[in-house]
Structure formats: structure tokens, C-alpha cells
Amino acid sequence: MDRLLIIVKGGRTLGLEKIRPAARLITAIGKDLIKDIPASVVELVKNSYDADASYVHIIFSTETVTETNKKQLIIKFIDNGHGMDRDTVINAWLVPGTNYKLTKKTSPKKRALQGRKGIGRYAAAILGNYLELDTIRNGERTVVKIDWEEFNRKNFLTDVEIFIDTQKTQLPNGTTLTIKGDESYLKALTPDEIDNIQRELRKLISPFKTNFNTKKSNTGNTLVKNKDSDDDFEIVLKFDNFYEHENKNNEINIEPFPIIDMYHYRLHGNISPEGKASLIYENACFYPVEKIDISIDIPIRSSEIQCGRVEIDLRVFDKDSEGIDQLLAKFRSTYEEGESIGRLFAKNLLKNSSGVGIYRNGFRIRPHGDQGFDWLNLDNRRIQNPSQRIGQDQIVGFVMIQSEELSGLEEKSARDGLKENLHYERLKSVILNSLVELEKRRFLYRQQKRKNTGQKSIYEKLDNLFDFSDFNDDINNLLETSLTKIKESPEKVDEVTEEIKRNFNAQIAAMETQKKNEYEEIKSIIAIYQGQATLGKIISVVLHEGRKSLGWFSNQIPRTIKWIKKLGKDENIKNALLDKIVDRLETTKKETESLTKLFNKLDPLTFTRRSRSKEINLKEILQQVYEIFENELKTNNIKFEANISNQPKIFGVSEDYLMCLTNIVENSIYWLKESNKKNKVIKISTTEENGTFIIDIIDNGPGIQLEYIENETIFIPGFSGKPENSGTGLGLAIAGEAMARNNAKLKAIYEENNGAHFQIELKNLNKES
């Protein structure tokens, strides 16, 4: 290295030095930053795409090394792209971290360049210990030979010499990468690893060929699809003398998983940077497929920032018995006769295909979409609300995003996904808010299907569990028929008796099966309610245990303050220090009072048994509701207006009214927090008409869609419009049941562009429930 040293009197040395990268830095880039073998194959495939190739052939083979008589691995990547000349090889391909592609942004065919970090080609170091680049560009052929072990043998990067040879040729443009590896690399390519490579390649390219570029329009930057039919890119995987069994040495054209076209439900469309979503919902369980246009606004929260324009295609599958049967029917109509297509096949194919991938310029960004990488937290959402939410193993999703410059969504250098910044959080919010539109409609469809097929509600099932009238009728008919046969043919009494036994046992077995199924469904629904009830139990424990400590603090802190004051006079403690101690203790006393007030607010929600029906004071209940949410209302600038006048005598259980109003107000606060409106308000008012007392609860949030009000889906346990984990779908169901227990009715009223409106109707006033 060149150095400039200046010796100064007094023994002081000044100078300029250059950083000398260690030679092993290059192999570290490949082996440490690239995640695994499938990721390295993907990186090299992307290089072929960037070269405007129409195909890349990946050939796995082996050969025996004469000197050692051992097998070595050979992998070739062959493409027909534009290739590289000598200057590009030296000044771009051989330069780690080059900004060559970052500066160019697009290829000659206007493909958005994938490799923008300048390190993808070093992924070859994971696959073998030797690399040969053979590239042709406009009659010039350049060959580069690299021994990766040389980088470990030398101290500094400048000590490593790279062989380069350039000569004229008549061969067409293209590039061949030949990678060789010793037995350790060959052993790493297990059958499972080869399957992983195929799976990664199948998920690499978006099956919808939606390569996005930006163009300037009258309205600014817009996203357009590149529909150039000449821009196809084919990946072919070949095995030549690689497997021990010759019949496995075949050629595979990499294509997307066929299951993507066999969905039950689909949501696709685009979302603008401002959050305006234009979507289409499809229900493929109908024939012809039901399609619904959806337009929604997804507001940007204070903690979020735009993530550019996003296009989504989310395909959802039912994994119950009926859903799998539908999948099998579609598979069997697609695959050749004689192939074994069973339930296990369908489930495994769905498992291998599932996940929501993120694509940029048509290529997937790993590991988004990998099995086990639940970046949208779908499985946790499903645990909270299994009847409505979609799990990761039920969805095959494609999310197309714009460039880093337009979206702010940056890839990590280690090729392990997007950086988890505010743009990334916004992307997740956009997708989940869109997905909930599919979840709501799927939930509604499945509920309606249950009704149409004669399936009963939980209340009907409870009644039916102890209803044996049909069984009695069947037995009476059986006995009457049998007695008639005996009267007509007394000699057949033994035969008829045996027939009675058989029929009777069959009737018993059928009834047992029916009751068992209904019992199991009741248990599953009760389990959901128990999950909600557990929260009340936890609060009860906190109140019980916490009050002991609070009582101690409330009694002892004032006494301690007096002792310290006396001690200060007797022991001549410095006044400044004493003042600090007193101040801290007085503050602690105030905080203790705040905690006590908080526990008092929560106390009404933690009752362990229902009280008897009695006259209730609505104003007092609303005051309790306000106090429970007081801090949250103030923090989010939400006005709480209650106009209760001339309340007649209302008899009921006060805890039920508190539970109902608390759930409704909690929902209003949630949606008002999601809204961008400046003047947020919750209004509660009362009126009396013809002996009916009406309580109206109205907010000016985003409101509720008409279809979910008309069919009362919002009151079905499990239905939720909240996109994230906060929605269990139980709040309104519990509120409705609480009012039903008090001979009142809770209903929702559609208010176009005016927020949510709930109404409680109480008839037959002045009568105890």
C-alpha cells in the first residue's frame, strides 16, 4: 500500500494510511451475508434476469477428480443475456459493493435491475470453492477464473490475483457460470436441499408477471404493468449424472405452484400511497364466481409513513373437509389420469405454497412468503379469533411493491427481508386492513351457508341438545309398525323382535352421533367466551391482591411523612434533603390515590355473579363508562357527550348495561383512533316514544357497512372488522346478549358517511325484568 509519513520533532508521527481489506472479506460477503444454498441460487438467477436473458438453465452434475479419485460437484448457470465486455467485468463485476446497477436502475430491455447491493454474485462462494465466469458481449469473450480458497490463503485483498482472458469470438451473447465444489459441497446438496431449491425457484417469480415501472402522468407517479410479451423469463433446472438413479436425472421447467388458481376466495387490487384501496373480492365457491368491488380508505396512523403504491393478490383456502374436497376435484380435473391425487397431496401442496410473499419488479424478496416466516402475524390473529381470521397455512398471497426510492421499503444487505422501518409497518397495516375485507365476507358467507344447510345457532343447539321429541316419534313409529307386523303374522314374532332391536340400536347410534356433534360445537363456542371471561378473572385477582398493597401504602405513607418530619427536627437533617424526601413521598401518595381510583373504575367490570334486576340510574352508568375510558378519550382528543333527560324508571341488571355500553364505547374509541378526522366525538342521548325508551350511541368514525347491519353479522360471535390482534369478535355479541337478558334489544342503524350508530330499545317500561 502507498503511504505518506511525516516525522515531526518531539517523537510525534503524523501520516496518511489506506484501509487494507482482508482477503477473506470476499468469501465472508458470500457465506455470511447470503442466507443459505437456495438463497445463493436465487441471487445468481437474478443476475441472469438483470442481463435481459429469456432463460437461465441451472445444471447440477458431478465428475470424478482423477488426482483424488473423489467426486466433485459441478453447477452451471447458463443464460442468453447480453453478457459483459472486459471493461464491465473489471470495473463492475469484480468490484464488491459496486453501485453499477443502482445507478443504471433498468436494463436495456427496461427490466428493473434486481441486484442493487453489488454483492449477489459472491453467493457462488456458498455453492463451491471454484468459479469460472465465461461471458460474451458483441463478439468479445471474457473468461474469469476464481479460486475462493485463495482469499483465505492471502492476507489482503490486493494480494489475490484473478485470471482474466479476453478474445474475439463468433458465438452469441450470453453468460455461463461454472461452479465446482469438493465432496463437502456435494454432501450439502441433500435431496431435501434440492427440494428447497425447487420450492424457492417456484416461489421466486410472481405468477402474474406484473413487473412494475413508474411513468409520469398528469397526476404524478403511477404504477403500470409491463405487458411486453417478449419479456418472458424461463428457469430450467437440469440434473445430469447427478443422482445415482438414472431416472431421476431429468429436466424441470420451473413454474408456479398450480394451487394458486384453485382458491376459494380472492382479494386483489391496488392501494394508493395515501391509502385509497380499489379492490375486488371473489368467492369461487359460487358458480359463476361472485365478484364484488370494494373501495375503502386506509388512514395513515400517526406512527406510520407512506409505503408507496401497493398491489395485492391474496388467495385464501378453506381447510375443512368440504374445502379439501373442492380442491381435490379441481386437482383431478387438472392432472393426468393415473396420478395419485389424495387429501394428503392437497394438504401438502397447500402447505408448500402458503404464505404471503413480497415482490419487487416481479421477483420475491426472501424470506417473506417462506414457511414459518409469519411476518404479518396471521397465526396469532387466528388464535385470537379462529372463526373469522385467516391463518398463514390458508393463504397464498402476492404483494407487489415499488422501488426503494418510491416506497421507502429497503432490503437488508444480508438478503433476509425488508428493513423493519416505519414504511414497513405501514405496509403491514395496509395488507391487514385489506385482508379483513376478505375475512368479513368469507365469515358472512360461511354463516349464511350454515343456515341454508340447516345448521343451528348456539341457542338452537342448546335447546336441541335436550330435545328428544324426534327420537320419541321415531321409536313410536317403529313400535307401531312392528306390532302391526306381529298381529298380521304372529309366527314371525322372533324375526320382528330382532328387527326392532336392530332398528332401535341404529336410532340410538344416530342420536348419539347427532348429540355428540352438537355438544362438541357448543364446547368450542363456550371456549371462546371463556377466553373473554378469563380477562375478568385476571382483573378480579389484580383488584383483590392489589388492594392489600394499596391499603398498606395509603395508611403507612402519611404516617411515614410525619415520622420523617419529626426525625428531621430531632436529628438536624439538612432541610434540603428532607424536603426532597417529603416531596417524593407526597408524590407517591398521589400516585397511590390514582391507582386506587383506577381500581375503582374497573371494579364494576369484575363482578363474579349477576345481581338481581332493580331500578338502575343510566346517568351513573354512563359516568362509570366515561371514567373507565377517561384517559384514552383525552389522549386521543375524543369528546364524550351524554345527554340524558327525563329518564323513566328502568329495571334491569346494572352490570349488563355497563358491559353493553362499555363494549360499544370501546369499539367507537378504536375506530375513532383509526380515523383522520379532527373533531372526534361519541354522543349518547335518550328519547321516549310510545312507551319505548331508546338509547342512541353515535360516533363520527368510519361507520359500519350496510350489508353487515342488514344481516346482523356484526352481532355474531367471532365477527370483527378490526385488522389486527385487538379484534376477538366478541364485544358486540356480548353486548347484544347482555341487553337480551334485560328484555331490551341492541341494534345497529346504518348511517351513510356519519359513523356508527347503535340503539338500545327498552319496551314495557316500569316493569321489573
PDB file of C-alpha atoms in Angstrom, residues 21 37 77 84 112 354 359 443 509 525 550 557 659 754:
ATOM      1  CA  PRO A  21      -9.387  -5.031   3.287  1.00  0.00           C
ATOM      2  CA  ILE A  37     -27.967 -22.533  -0.520  1.00  0.00           C
ATOM      3  CA  PHE A  77     -25.808 -21.264 -14.724  1.00  0.00           C
ATOM      4  CA  MET A  84     -20.427  -8.409 -20.299  1.00  0.00           C
ATOM      5  CA  ALA A 112     -35.867  -3.110 -13.194  1.00  0.00           C
ATOM      6  CA  SER A 354     -48.781 -20.989   1.535  1.00  0.00           C
ATOM      7  CA  TYR A 359     -42.394  -8.967  -4.768  1.00  0.00           C
ATOM      8  CA  PHE A 443     -67.278 -15.137   7.525  1.00  0.00           C
ATOM      9  CA  ALA A 509     -76.448 -44.625  17.478  1.00  0.00           C
ATOM     10  CA  ILE A 525     -68.089 -21.734  21.247  1.00  0.00           C
ATOM     11  CA  LEU A 550     -52.699  -0.119  48.229  1.00  0.00           C
ATOM     12  CA  ILE A 557     -47.195   6.755  53.705  1.00  0.00           C
ATOM     13  CA  MET A 659     -70.999  -4.262  29.956  1.00  0.00           C
ATOM     14  CA  ASN A 754     -71.935   9.549   9.546  1.00  0.00           C
TER      15      ASN A 754
END
